[in-house]
mmCIF file of C-alpha atoms and ligand atoms in Angstrom:
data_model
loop_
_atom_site.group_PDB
_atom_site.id
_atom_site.type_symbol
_atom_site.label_atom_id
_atom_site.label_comp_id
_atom_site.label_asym_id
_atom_site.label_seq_id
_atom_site.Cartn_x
_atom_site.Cartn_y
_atom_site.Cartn_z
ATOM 1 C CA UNK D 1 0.000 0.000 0.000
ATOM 2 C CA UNK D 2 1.367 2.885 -1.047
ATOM 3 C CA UNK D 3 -0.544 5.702 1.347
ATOM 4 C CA UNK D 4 -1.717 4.182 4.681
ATOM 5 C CA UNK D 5 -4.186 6.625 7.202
ATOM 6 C CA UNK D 6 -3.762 5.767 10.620
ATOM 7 C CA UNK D 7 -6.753 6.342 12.697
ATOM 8 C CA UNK D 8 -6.729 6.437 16.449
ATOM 9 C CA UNK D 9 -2.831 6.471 16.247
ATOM 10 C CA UNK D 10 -1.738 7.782 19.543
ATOM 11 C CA UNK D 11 2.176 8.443 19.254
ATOM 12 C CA UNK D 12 1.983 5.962 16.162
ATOM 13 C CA UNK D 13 4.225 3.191 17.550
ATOM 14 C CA UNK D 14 2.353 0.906 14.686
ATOM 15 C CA UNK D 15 2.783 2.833 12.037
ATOM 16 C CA UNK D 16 3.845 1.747 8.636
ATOM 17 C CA UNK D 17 6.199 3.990 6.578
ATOM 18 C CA UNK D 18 3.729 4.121 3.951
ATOM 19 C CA UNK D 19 1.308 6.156 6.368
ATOM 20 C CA UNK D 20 0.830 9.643 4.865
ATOM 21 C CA UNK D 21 -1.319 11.086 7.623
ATOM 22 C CA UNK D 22 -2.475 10.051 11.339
ATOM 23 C CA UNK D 23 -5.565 11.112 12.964
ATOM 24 C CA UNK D 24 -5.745 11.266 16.913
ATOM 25 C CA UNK D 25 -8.657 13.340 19.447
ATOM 26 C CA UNK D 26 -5.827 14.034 22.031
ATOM 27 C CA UNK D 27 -3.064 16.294 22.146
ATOM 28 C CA UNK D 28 -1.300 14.360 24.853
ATOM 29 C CA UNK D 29 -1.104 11.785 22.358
ATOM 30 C CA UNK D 30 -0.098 14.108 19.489
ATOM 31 C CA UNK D 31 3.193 15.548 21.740
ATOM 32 C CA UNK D 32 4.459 12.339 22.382
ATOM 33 C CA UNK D 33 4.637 11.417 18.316
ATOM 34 C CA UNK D 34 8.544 11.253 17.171
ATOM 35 C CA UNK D 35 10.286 13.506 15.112
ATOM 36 C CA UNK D 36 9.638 12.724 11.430
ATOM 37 C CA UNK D 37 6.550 10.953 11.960
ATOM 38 C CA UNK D 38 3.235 11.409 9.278
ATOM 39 C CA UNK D 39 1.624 14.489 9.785
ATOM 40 C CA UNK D 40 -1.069 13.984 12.305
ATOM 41 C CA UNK D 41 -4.892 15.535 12.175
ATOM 42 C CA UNK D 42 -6.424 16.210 15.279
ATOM 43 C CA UNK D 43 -9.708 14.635 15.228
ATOM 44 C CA UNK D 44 -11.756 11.463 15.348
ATOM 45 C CA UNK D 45 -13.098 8.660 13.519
ATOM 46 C CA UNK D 46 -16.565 9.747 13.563
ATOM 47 C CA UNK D 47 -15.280 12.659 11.524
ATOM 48 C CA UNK D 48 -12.340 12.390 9.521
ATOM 49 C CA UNK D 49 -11.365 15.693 7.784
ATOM 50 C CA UNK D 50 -10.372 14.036 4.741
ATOM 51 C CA UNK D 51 -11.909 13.201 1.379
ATOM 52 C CA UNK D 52 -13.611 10.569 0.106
ATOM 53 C CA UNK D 53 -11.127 7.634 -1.444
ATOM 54 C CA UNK D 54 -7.992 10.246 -0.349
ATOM 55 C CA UNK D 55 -5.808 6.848 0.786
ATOM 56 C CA UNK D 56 -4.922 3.476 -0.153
ATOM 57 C CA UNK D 57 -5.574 1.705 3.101
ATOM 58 C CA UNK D 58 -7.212 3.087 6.121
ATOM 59 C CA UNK D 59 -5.656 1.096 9.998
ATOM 60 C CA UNK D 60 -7.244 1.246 13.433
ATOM 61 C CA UNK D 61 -5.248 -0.165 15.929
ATOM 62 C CA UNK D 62 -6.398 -0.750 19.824
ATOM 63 C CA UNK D 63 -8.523 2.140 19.147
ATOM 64 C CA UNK D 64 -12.131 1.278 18.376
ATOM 65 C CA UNK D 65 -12.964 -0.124 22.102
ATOM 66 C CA UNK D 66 -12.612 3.850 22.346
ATOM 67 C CA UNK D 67 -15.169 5.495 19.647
ATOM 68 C CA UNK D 68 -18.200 6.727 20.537
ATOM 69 C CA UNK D 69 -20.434 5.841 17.666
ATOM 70 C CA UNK D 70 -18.399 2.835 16.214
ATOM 71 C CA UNK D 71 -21.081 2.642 13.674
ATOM 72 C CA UNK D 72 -19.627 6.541 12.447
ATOM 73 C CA UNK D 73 -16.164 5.313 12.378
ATOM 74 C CA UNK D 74 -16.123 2.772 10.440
ATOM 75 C CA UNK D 75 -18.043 4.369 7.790
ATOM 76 C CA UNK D 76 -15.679 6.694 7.488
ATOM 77 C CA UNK D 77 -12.978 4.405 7.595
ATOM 78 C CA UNK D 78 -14.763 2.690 4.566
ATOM 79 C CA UNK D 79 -15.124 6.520 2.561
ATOM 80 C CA UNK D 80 -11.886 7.570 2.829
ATOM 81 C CA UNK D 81 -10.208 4.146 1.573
ATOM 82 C CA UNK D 82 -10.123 2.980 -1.729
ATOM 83 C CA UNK D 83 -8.755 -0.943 -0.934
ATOM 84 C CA UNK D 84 -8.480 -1.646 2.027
ATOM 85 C CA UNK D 85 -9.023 -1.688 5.944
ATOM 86 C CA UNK D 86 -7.358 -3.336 8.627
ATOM 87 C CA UNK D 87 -8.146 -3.232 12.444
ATOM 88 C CA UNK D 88 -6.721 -4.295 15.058
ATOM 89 C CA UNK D 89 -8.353 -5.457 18.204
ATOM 90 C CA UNK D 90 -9.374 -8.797 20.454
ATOM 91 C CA UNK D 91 -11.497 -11.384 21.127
ATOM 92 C CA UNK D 92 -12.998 -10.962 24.756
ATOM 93 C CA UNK D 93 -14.130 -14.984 24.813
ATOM 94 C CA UNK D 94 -10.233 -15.507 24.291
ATOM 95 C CA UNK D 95 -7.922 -12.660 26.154
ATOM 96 C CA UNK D 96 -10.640 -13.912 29.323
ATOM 97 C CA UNK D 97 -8.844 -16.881 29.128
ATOM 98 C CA UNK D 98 -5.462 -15.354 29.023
ATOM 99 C CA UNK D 99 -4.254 -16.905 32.595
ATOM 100 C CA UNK D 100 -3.446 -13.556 34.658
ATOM 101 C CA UNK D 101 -7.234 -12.628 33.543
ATOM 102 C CA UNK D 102 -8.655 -15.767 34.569
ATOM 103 C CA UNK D 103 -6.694 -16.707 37.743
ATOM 104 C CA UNK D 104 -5.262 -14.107 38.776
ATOM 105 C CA UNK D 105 -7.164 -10.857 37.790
ATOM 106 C CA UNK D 106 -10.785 -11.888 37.331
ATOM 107 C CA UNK D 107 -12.179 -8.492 37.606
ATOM 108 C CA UNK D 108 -9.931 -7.247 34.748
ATOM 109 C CA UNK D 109 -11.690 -9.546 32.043
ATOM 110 C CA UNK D 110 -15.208 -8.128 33.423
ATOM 111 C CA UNK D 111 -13.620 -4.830 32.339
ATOM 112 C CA UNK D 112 -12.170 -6.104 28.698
ATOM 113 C CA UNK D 113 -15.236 -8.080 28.449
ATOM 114 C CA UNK D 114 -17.488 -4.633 29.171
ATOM 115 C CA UNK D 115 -15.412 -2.588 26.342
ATOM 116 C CA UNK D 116 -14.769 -4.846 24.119
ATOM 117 C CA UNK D 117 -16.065 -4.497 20.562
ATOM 118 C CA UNK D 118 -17.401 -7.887 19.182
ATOM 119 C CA UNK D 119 -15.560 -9.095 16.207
ATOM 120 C CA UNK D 120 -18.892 -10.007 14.454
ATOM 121 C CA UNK D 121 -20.224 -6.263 14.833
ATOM 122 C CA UNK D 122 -17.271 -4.992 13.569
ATOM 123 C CA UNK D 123 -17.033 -7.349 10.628
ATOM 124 C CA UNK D 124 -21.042 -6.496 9.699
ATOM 125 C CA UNK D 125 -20.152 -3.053 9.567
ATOM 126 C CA UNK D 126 -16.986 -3.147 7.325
ATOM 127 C CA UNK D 127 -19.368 -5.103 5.051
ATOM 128 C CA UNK D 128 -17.245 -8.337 5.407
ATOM 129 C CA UNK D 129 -14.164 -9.278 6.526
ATOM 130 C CA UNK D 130 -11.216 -11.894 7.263
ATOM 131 C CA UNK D 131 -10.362 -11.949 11.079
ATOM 132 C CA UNK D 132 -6.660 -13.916 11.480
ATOM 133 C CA UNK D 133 -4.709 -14.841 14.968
ATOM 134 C CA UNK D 134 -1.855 -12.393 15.710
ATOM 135 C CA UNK D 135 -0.042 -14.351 18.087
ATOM 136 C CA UNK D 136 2.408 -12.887 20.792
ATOM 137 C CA UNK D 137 6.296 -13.868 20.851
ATOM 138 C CA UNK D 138 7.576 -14.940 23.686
ATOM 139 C CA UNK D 139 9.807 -12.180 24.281
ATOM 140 C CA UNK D 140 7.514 -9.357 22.666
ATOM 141 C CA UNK D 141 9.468 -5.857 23.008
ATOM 142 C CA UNK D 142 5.675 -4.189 23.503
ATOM 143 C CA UNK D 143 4.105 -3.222 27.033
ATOM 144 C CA UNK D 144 0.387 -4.603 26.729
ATOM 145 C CA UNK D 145 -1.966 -6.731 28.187
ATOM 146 C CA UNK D 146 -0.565 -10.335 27.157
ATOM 147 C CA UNK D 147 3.014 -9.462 26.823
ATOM 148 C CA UNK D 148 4.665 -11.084 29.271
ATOM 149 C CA UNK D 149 2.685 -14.735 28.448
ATOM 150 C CA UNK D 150 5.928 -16.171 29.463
ATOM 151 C CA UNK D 151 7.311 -13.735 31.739
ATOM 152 C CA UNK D 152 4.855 -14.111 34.652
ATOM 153 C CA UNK D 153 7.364 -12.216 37.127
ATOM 154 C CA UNK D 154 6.981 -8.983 35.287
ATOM 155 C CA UNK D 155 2.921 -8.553 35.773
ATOM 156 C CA UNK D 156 5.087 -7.961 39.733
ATOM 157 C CA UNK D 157 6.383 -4.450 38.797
ATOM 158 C CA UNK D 158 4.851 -1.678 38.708
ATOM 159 C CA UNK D 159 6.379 0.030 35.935
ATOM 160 C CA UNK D 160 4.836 -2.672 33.839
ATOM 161 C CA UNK D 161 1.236 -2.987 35.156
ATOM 162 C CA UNK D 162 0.959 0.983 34.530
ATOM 163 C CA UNK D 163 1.839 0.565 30.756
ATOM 164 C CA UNK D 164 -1.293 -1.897 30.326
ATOM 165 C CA UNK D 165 -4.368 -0.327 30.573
ATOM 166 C CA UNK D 166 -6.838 -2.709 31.672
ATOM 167 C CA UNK D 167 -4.451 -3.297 35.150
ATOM 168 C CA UNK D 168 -4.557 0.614 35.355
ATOM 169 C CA UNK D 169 -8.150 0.287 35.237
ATOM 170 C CA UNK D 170 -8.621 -1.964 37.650
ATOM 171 C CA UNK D 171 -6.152 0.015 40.079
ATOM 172 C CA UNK D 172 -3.580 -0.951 42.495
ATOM 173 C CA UNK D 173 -6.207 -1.703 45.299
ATOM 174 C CA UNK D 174 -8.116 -4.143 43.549
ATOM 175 C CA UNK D 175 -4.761 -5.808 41.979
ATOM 176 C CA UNK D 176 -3.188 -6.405 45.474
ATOM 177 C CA UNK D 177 -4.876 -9.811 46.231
ATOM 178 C CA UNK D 178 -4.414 -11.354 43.015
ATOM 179 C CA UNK D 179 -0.570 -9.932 42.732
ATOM 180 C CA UNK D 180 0.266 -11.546 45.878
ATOM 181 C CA UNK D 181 -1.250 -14.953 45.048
ATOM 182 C CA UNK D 182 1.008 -14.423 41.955
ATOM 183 C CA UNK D 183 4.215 -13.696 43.973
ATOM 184 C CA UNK D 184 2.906 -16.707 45.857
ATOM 185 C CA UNK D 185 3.043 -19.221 43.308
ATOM 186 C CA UNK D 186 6.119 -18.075 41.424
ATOM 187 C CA UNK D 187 7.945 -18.609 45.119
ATOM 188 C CA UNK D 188 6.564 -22.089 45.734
ATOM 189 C CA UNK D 189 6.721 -22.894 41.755
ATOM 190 C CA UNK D 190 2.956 -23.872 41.382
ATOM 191 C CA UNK D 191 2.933 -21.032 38.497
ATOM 192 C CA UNK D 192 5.593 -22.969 36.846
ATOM 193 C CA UNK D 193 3.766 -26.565 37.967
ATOM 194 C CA UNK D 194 0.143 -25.175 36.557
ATOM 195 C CA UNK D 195 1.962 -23.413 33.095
ATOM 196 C CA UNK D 196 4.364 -26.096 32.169
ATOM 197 C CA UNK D 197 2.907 -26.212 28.771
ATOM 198 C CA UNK D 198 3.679 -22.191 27.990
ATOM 199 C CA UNK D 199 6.976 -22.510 28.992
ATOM 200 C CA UNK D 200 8.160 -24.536 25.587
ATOM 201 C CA UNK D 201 6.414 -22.274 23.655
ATOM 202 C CA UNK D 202 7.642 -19.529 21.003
ATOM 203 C CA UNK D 203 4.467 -17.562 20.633
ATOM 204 C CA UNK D 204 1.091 -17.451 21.809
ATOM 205 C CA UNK D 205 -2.534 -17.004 21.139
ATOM 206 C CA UNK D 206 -3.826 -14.703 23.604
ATOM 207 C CA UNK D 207 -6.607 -13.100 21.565
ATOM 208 C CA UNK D 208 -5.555 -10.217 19.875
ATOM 209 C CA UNK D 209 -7.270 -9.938 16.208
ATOM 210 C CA UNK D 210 -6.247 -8.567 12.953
ATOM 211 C CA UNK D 211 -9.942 -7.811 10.727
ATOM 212 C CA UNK D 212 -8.961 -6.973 7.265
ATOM 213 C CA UNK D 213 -11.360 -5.890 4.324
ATOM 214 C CA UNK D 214 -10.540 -5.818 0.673
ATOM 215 C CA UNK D 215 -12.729 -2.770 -0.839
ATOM 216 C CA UNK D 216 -11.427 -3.614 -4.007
ATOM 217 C CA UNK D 217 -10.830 -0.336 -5.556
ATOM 218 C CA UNK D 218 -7.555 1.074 -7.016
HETATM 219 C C1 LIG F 301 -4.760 2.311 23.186
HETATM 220 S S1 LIG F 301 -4.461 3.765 22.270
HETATM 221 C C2 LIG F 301 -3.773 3.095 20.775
HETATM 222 C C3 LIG F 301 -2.927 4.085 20.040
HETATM 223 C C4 LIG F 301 -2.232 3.518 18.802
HETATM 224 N N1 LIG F 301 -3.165 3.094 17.787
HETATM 225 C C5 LIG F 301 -1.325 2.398 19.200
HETATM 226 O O1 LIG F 301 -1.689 1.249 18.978
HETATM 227 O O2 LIG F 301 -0.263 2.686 19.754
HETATM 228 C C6 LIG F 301 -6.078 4.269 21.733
HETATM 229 C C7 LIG F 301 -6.103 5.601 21.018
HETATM 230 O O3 LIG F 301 -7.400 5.837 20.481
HETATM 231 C C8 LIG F 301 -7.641 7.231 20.603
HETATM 232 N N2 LIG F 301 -9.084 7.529 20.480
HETATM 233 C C9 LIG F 301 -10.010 7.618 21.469
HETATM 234 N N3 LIG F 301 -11.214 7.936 20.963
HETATM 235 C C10 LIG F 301 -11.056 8.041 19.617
HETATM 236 C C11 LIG F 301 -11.942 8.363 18.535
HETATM 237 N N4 LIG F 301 -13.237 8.598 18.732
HETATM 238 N N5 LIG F 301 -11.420 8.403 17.282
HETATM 239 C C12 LIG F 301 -10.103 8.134 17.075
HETATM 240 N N6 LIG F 301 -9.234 7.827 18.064
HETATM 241 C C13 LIG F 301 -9.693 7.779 19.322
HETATM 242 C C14 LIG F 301 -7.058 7.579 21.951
HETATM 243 O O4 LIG F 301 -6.848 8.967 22.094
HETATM 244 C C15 LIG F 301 -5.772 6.772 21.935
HETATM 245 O O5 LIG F 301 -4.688 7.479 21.385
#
């Protein structure tokens, strides 16, 4: 793709170097973009100041969970591209099985599972769409949720749990009960026991979810 929108973008650590302009609501967002990055809009997907067919391929990722009218944003998503779309998100059913979620941090998954967006809604809107697996290496250099699938001793420091959101969300409070039944079984080596299988693994299926539609224009 030779022009690339990024919608949502935040301080585009995604971004391909084909995008040609990033759209993001908050200037918080928009300071911490590097030096030499696309141009970015300040707006949002409801209401993308662009025209109609203006880029190749339109991206959305970890953003939609956020619109307000996801019904808006698509549809613009789908005006302003001319071949394709691609969003990335999850599948609640799956990241609530993700095993800090389930055995650890039970009332984060009531919070994904609240703002997640349903893959099927989002495919009916695009008008279609392929949904594939991305799965997470082992030693992924990113910061969210399902990072550290294999590095259960990191979800202990703090630094860490405040770069994933749904942990911020929950709050330090909440965390404390399920953290120290963590520390816990790392000490006695139950984690280890309980997760032998993840611990020969490469990558990992936690539940994150590329949707991709073809619009099949030029
Ligand atoms: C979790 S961040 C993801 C940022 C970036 N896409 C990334 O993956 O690094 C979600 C972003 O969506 C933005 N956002 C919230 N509401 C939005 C809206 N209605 N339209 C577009 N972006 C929105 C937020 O400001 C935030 O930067």
């Amino acid at each position: 793709m030779s022009s690339v929108l990024n919608v949502g973008a935040g301080a585009g650590s995604y971004e391909p170097p084909a995008t040609v302009v990033a759209v993001e609501p908050s200037q918080v967002m928009i300071a911490q973009r590097p030096v030499g990055a696309a141009p970015c809009v300040r707006a949002r997907a409801e209401a993308l100041p662009l025209r109609e067919g203006c880029v190749e391929a339109a991206m959305a990722v970890l953003t939609v969970h956020h619109w307000a009218d996801l019904a808006a944003g698509i549809a613009q998503l789908r005006r302003v591209a001319r071949r394709r779309i691609v969003i990335l998100t999850w599948d609640p059913a799956l990241t609530a099985e993700y095993w800090l979620l389930r055995e650890y941090v039970p009332r984060a998954a009531a919070i994904d599972q609240a703002r997640a967006v349903p893959l099927e809604r989002l495919a009916d809107l695009l008008g279609g769409a392929r949904i594939e697996p991305v799965p997470v290496p082992f030693d992924c250099t990113d910061g969210f949720a399902a990072a550290y699938w294999r590095r259960p001793h990191a979800y202990l420091d703090p630094d860490v749990r405040a770069g994933i959101s749904v942990l911020a969300q929950v709050g330090e409070p909440a965390l404390a009960d399920g953290l120290a039944r963590l520390a816990a079984d790392l000490a006695s080596g139950r984690w280890h026991d309980q997760h032998a299988d993840l611990l020969d693994l490469d990558w990992l299926d936690t539940g994150y979810r590329m949707i991709i539609t073809d619009l099949g224009g030029g």
